[in-house]
Coordinates of C-alpha atoms in Angstrom, one line a residue:
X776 CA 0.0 0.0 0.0
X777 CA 1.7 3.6 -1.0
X778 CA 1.8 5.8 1.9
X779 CA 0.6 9.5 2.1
X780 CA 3.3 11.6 1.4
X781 CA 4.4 13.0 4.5
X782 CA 3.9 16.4 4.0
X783 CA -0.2 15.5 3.4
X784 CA -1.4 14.6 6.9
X785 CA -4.7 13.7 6.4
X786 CA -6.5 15.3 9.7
X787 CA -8.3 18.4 10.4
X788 CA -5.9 19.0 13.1
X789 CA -2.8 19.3 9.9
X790 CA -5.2 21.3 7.9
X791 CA -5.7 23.9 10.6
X792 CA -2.0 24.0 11.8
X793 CA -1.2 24.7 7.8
X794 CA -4.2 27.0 7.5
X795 CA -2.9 28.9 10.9
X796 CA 1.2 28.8 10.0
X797 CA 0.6 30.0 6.4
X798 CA -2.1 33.2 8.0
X799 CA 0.7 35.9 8.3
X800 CA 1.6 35.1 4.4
X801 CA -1.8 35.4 3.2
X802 CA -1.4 38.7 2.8
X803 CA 0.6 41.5 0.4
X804 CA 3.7 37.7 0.2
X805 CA 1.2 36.1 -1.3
X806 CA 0.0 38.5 -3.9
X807 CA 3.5 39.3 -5.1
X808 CA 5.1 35.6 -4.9
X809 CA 1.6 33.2 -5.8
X810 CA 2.7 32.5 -9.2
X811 CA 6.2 31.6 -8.4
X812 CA 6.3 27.5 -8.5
X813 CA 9.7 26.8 -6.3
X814 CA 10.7 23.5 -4.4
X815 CA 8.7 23.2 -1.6
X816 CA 6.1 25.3 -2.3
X817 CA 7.0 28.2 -0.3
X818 CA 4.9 30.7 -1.0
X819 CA 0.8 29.2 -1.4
X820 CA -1.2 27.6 1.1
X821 CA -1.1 23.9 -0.2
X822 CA -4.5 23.8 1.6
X823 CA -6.5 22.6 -0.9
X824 CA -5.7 18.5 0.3
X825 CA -8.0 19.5 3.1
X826 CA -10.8 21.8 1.4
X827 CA -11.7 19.4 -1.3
X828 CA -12.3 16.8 1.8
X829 CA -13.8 19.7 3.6
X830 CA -11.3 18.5 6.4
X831 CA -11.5 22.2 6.8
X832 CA -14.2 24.4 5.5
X833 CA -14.0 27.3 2.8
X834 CA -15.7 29.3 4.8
X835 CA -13.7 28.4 7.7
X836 CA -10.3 29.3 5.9
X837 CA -12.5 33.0 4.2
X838 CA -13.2 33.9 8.1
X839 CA -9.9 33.2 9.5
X840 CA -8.5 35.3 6.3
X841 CA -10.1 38.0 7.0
X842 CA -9.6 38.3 10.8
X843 CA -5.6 38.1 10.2
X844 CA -6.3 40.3 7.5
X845 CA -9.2 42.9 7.4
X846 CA -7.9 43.7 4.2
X847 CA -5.0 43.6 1.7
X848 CA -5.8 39.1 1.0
X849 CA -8.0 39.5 -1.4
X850 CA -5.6 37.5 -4.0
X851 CA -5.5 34.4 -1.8
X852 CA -9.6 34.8 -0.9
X853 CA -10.2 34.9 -4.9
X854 CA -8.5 31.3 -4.6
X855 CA -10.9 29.5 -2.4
X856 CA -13.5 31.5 -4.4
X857 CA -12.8 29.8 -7.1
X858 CA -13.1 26.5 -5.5
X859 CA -16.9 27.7 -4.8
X860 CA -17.2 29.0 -8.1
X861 CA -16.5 26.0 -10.1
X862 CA -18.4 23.7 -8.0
X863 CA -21.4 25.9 -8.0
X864 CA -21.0 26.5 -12.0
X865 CA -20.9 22.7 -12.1
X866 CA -23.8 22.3 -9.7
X867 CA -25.8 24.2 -12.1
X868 CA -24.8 22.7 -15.2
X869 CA -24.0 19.0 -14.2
X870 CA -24.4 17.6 -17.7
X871 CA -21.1 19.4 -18.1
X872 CA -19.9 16.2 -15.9
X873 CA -21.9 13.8 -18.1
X874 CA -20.1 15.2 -20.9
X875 CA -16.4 15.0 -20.0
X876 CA -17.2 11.4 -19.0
X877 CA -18.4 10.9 -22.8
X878 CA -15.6 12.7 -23.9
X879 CA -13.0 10.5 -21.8
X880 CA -14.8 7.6 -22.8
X881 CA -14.0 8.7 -26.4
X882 CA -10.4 10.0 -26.1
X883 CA -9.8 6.8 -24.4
X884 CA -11.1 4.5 -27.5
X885 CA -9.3 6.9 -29.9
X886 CA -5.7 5.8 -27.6
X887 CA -6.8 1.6 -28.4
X888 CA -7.3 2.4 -32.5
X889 CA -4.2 5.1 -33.0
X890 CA -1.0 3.6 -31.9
X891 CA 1.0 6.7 -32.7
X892 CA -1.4 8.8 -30.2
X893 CA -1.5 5.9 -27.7
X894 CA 2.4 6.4 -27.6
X895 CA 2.3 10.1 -27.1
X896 CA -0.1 9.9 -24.2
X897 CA 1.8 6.9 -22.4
X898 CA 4.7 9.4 -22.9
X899 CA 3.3 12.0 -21.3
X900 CA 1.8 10.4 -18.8
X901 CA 5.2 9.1 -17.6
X902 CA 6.9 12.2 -17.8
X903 CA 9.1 11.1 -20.6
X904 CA 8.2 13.5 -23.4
X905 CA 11.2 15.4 -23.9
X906 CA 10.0 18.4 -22.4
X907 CA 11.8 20.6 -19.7
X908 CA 9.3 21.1 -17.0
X909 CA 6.7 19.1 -18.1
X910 CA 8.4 15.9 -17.7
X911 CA 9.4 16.9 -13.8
X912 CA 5.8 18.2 -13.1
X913 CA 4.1 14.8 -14.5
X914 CA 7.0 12.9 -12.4
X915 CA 5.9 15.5 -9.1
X916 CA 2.4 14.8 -9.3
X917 CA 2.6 10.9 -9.7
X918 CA 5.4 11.0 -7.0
X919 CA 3.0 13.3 -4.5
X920 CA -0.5 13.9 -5.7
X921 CA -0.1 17.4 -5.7
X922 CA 1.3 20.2 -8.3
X923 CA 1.7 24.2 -8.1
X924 CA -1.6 25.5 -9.7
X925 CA 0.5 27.4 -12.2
X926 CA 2.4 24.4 -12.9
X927 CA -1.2 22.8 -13.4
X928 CA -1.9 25.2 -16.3
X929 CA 1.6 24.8 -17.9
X930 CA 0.6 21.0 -18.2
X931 CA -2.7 21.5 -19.3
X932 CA -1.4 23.8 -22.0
X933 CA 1.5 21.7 -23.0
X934 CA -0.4 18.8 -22.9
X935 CA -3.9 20.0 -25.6
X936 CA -1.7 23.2 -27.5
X937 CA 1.7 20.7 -28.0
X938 CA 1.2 17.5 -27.4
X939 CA -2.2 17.8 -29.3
X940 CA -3.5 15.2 -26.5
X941 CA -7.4 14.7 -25.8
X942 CA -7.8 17.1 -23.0
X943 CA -10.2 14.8 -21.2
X944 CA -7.6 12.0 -21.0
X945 CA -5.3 14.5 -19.3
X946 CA -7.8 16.0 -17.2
X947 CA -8.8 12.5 -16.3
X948 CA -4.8 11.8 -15.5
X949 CA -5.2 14.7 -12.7
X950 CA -8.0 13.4 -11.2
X951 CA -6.3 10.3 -11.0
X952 CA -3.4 11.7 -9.5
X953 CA -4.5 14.5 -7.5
X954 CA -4.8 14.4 -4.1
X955 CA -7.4 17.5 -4.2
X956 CA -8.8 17.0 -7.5
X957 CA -12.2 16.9 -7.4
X958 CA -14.8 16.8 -10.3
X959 CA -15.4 20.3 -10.4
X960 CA -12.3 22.1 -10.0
X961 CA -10.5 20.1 -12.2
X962 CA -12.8 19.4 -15.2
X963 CA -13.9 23.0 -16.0
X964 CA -9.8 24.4 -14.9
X965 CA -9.0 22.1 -17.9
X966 CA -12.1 23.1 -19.8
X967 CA -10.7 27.2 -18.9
X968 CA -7.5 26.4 -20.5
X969 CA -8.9 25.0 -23.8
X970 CA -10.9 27.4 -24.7
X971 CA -14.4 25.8 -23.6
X972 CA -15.4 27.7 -20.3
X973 CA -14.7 31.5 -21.4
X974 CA -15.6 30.7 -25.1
X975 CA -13.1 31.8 -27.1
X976 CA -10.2 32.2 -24.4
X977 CA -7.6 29.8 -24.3
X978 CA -4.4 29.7 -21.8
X979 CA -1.1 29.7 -24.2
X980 CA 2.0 28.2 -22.0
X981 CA 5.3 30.1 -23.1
X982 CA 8.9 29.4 -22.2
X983 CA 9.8 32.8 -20.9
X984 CA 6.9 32.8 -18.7
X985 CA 7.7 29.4 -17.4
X986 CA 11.4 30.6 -17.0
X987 CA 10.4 33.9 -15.2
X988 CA 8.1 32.0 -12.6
X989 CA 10.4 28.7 -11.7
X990 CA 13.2 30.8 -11.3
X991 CA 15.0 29.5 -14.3
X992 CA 14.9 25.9 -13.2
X993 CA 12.7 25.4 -16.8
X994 CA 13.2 26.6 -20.1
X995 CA 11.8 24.4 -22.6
X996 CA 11.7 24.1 -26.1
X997 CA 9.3 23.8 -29.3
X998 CA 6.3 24.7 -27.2
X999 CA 3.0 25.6 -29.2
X1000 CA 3.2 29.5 -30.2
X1001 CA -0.6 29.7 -30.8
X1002 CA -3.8 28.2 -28.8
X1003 CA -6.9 27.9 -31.4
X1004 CA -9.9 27.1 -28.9
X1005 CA -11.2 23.5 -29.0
X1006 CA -14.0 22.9 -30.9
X1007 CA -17.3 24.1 -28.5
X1008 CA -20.8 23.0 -27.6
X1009 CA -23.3 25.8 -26.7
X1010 CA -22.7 26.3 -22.9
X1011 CA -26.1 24.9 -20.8
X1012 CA -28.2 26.7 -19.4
X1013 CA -28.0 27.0 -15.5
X1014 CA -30.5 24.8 -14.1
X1015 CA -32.4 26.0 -10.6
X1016 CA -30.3 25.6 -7.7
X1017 CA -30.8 22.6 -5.8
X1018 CA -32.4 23.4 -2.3
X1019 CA -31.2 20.5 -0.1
X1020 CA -32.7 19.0 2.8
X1021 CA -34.5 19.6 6.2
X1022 CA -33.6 16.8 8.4
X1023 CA -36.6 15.2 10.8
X1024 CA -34.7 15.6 14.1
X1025 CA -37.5 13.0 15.8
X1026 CA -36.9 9.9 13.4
X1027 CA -33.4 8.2 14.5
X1028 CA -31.2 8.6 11.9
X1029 CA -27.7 7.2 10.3
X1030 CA -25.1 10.0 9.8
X1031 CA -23.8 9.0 6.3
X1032 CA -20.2 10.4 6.0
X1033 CA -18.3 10.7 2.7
X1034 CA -15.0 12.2 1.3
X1035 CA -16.7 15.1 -0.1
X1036 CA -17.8 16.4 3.5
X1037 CA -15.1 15.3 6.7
X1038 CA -16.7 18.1 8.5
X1039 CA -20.0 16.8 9.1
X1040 CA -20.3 17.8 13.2
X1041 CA -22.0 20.6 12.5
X1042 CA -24.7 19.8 9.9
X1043 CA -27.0 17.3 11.9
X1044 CA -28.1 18.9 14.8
X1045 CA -29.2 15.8 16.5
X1046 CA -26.7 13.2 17.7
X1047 CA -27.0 10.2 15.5
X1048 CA -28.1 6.9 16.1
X1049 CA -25.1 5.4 14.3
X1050 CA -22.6 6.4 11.6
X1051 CA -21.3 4.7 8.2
X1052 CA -19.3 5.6 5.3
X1053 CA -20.3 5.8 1.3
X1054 CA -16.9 5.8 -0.3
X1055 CA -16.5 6.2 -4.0
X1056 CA -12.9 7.0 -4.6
X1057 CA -12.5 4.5 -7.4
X1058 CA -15.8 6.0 -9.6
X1059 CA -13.7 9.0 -10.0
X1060 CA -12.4 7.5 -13.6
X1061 CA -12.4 3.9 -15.5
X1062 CA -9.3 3.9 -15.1
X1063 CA -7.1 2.9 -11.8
X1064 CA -7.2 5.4 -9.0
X1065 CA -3.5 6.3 -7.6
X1066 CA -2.7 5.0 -4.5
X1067 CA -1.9 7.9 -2.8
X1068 CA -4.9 9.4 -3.6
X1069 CA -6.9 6.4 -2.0
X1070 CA -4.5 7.0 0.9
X1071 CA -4.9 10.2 1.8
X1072 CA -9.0 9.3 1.7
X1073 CA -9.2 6.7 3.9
X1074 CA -6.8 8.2 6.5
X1075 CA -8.8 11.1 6.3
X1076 CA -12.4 9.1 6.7
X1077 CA -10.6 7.7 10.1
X1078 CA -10.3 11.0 11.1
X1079 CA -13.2 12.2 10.6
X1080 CA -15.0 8.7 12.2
X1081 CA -12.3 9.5 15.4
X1082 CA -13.6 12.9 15.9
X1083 CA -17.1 11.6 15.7
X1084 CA -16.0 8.9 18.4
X1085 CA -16.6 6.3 15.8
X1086 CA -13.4 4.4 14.9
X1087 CA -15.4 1.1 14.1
X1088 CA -18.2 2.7 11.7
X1089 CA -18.6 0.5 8.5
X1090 CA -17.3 1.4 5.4
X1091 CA -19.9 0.5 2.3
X1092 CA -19.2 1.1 -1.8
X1093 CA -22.8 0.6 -2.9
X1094 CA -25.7 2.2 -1.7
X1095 CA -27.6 -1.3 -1.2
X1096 CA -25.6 -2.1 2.1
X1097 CA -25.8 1.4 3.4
X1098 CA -29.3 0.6 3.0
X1099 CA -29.1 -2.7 4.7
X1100 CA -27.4 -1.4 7.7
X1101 CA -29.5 1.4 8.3
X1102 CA -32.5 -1.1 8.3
X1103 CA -30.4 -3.6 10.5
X1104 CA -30.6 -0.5 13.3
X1105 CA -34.0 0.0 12.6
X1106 CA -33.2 3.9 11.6
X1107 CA -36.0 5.3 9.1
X1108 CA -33.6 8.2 8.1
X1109 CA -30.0 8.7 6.4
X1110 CA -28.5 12.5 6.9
X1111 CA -25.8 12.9 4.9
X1112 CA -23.4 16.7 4.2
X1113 CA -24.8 17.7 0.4
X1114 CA -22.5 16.0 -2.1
X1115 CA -21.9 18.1 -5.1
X1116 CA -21.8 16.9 -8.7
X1117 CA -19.6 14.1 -9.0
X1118 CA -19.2 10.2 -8.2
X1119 CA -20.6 10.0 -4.8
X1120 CA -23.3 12.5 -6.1
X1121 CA -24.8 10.0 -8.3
X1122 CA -24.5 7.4 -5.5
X1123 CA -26.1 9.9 -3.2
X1124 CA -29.0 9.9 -5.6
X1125 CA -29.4 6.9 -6.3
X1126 CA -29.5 6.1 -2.3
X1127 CA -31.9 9.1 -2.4
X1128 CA -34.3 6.9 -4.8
X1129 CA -34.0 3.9 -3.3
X1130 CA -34.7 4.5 0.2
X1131 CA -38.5 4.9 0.3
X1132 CA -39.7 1.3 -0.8
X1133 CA -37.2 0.7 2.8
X1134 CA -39.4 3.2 4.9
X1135 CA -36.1 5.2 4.9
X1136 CA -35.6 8.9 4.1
X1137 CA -32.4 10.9 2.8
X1138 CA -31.4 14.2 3.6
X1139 CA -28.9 15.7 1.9
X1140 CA -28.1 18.7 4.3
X1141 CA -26.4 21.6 2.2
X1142 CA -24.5 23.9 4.2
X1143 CA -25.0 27.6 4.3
X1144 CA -21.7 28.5 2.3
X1145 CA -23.1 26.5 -1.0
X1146 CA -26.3 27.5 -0.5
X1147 CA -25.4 31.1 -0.3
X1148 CA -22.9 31.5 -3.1
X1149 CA -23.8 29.1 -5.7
X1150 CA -26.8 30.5 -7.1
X1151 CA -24.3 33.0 -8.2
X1152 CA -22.5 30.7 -10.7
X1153 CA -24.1 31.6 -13.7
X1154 CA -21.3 33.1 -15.3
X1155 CA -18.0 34.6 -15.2
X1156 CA -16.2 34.3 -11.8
X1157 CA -15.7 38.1 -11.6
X1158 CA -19.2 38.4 -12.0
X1159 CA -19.6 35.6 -8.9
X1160 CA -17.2 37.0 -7.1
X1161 CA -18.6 40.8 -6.6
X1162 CA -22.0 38.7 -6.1
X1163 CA -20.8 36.8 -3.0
X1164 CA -18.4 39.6 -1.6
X1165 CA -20.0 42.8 -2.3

């Protein structure tokens, strides 16, 4: 079993102790230095292991922002933003989800019937292409599930504008590898930097920009000079926001935990009868999940179930013995933290549509954060982000 790497501890305790030492450089540090991608890391957050668990909140890491720092953050708050923004863009669009998936479904079957592009991805999926930086970024991310988010772009770029790559096989590759990814971020962050989100607007990576902002640890060569936008589908409509759910604090009830919520404490307002898992890690792609990844998850879930004073809690993968147990503890209701679009999403709903021919009910308990700021999603995140701010 591969380890987490050691600088990921998966616990809300690490989250907050990183969320707390990196405070005093949220400030005017990391609006000058954010774009710089140096060993280490030394000058971002790396919080965003624990926000895409909700190991720690984004509202928790806004509030604690702005108390060290009335103002003069605003670059790193437009960062966990934008983690609200994409999941609320993609909360309001989901077939935007159903339509990577088609996409990497077809990007993979072009790889089995064109052995020269089969070659090329394999390539770049080892690191092995050739290229200065993007070979060491690929070999980073496999080595520890996590990359610089400018160094993110530079691959993304590299990999669509150069390597002429399906962009959902690459985006699938992060999600793979990424120890935050997480539907939303990562599918429409790709989608940004091919032209498809901000029709039109594509993200060009260049060798003196690369240079500039590793400190001159990368300067490669032959990299695309132009970045046509990919071929684009009308954008959906936003569809209404979903509402979530009003648990019945009188029926006895299973608190469902999942890794797209670790902070579920504060959602129930009841103590629960009992307490399970629905994992899903694996539904993320058809292809395999990285080990880390599924690492950092299940440590994380034991955390979470240790806080809760629930070490023993059972772990399920389908939504028929989640079912089963709540029925074995004669509980009539299943609260579980709102799950946004995404793997356990679909799980969640299909749980949601089982349950009645049980005598079971599911509430999907959305917290205020989502509820407040996704509606706001319908467009640009400039546009969101005077919405939710002010």
């Amino acid at each position: 079993m591969d380890p987490v790497p050691p600088t990921l501890s998966p616990t809300r305790a690490a989250g907050l102790d990183r969320l707390s030492g990196f405070l005093p450089r949220a400030g005017r540090d990391y609006a000058a230095l954010r774009n710089l991608d140096l060993p280490g890391h030394p000058h971002v957050s790396t919080l965003s292991p624990w926000l895409r668990h909700r190991l720690v909140t984004e509202a928790e890491v806004i509030d604690a922002t702005l108390r060290a720092h009335p103002h003069g953050a605003e670059k790193f708050l437009a960062e966990v933003w934008w983690r609200t923004y994409w999941k609320g863009w993609l909360e309001l669009r989901p077939g935007t989800w159903t339509d990577y998936q088609q996409g990497l479904q077809a990007g993979l079957n072009r790889l089995a019937i064109k052995p020269g592009l089969a070659i090329r991805a394999r390539a770049a999926m080892l690191g092995q292409t050739g290229i200065d930086g993007f070979d060491q970024w690929v070999q980073e991310l496999t080595a520890t599930g996590y990359l610089h988010n400018h160094a993110r772009m530079w691959v993304a770029s590299i990999w669509i504008f150069t390597l002429r790559l399906p962009w959902e096989v690459g985006a699938d590759f992060f999600l793979r590898h990424l120890i935050d990814g997480d539907p939303a971020s990562n599918t429409l962050s790709w989608r940004w930097v091919g032209g498809l989100h901000t029709p039109g607007k594509t993200y060009l990576a260049t060798a003196d920009n690369i240079a500039r902002n590793t400190g001159g640890r990368f300067q490669p060569q032959g990299l695309a000079t132009d970045a046509p936008p990919l071929p684009l589908s009308p954008l959906p409509a936003p569809r209404p926001m979903p509402g979530g759910d009003t648990p019945d604090p009188t029926r006895p009830s299973l608190l469902l935990i999942t890794e797209e919520d670790l902070s579920p404490d504060d959602l129930l307002g009841h103590k629960p009868a009992a307490v399970a898992v629905l994992t899903d890690v694996a539904g993320r792609s058809p292809l395999a999940v990285a080990a880390p990844v599924h690492a950092f998850t299940r440590a994380a879930i034991s955390d979470t179930l240790a806080r809760l004073g629930t070490p023993d809690a059972p772990r399920y993968t389908d939504e028929a013995a989640v079912l089963a147990h709540a029925r074995s503890r004669g509980l009539s209701q299943i609260v579980t933290p709102y799950a946004p679009t995404g793997p356990i999403a679909s799980r969640l709903t299909t749980l949601a549509r089982l349950a009645p021919a049980q005598g079971i009910t599911v509430a999907r308990v959305l917290r205020d954060h989502d509820r407040d700021a996704w509606p706001h999603a319908t467009h640009g995140f400039f546009r969101f982000r005077q919405a939710v701010t002010g």
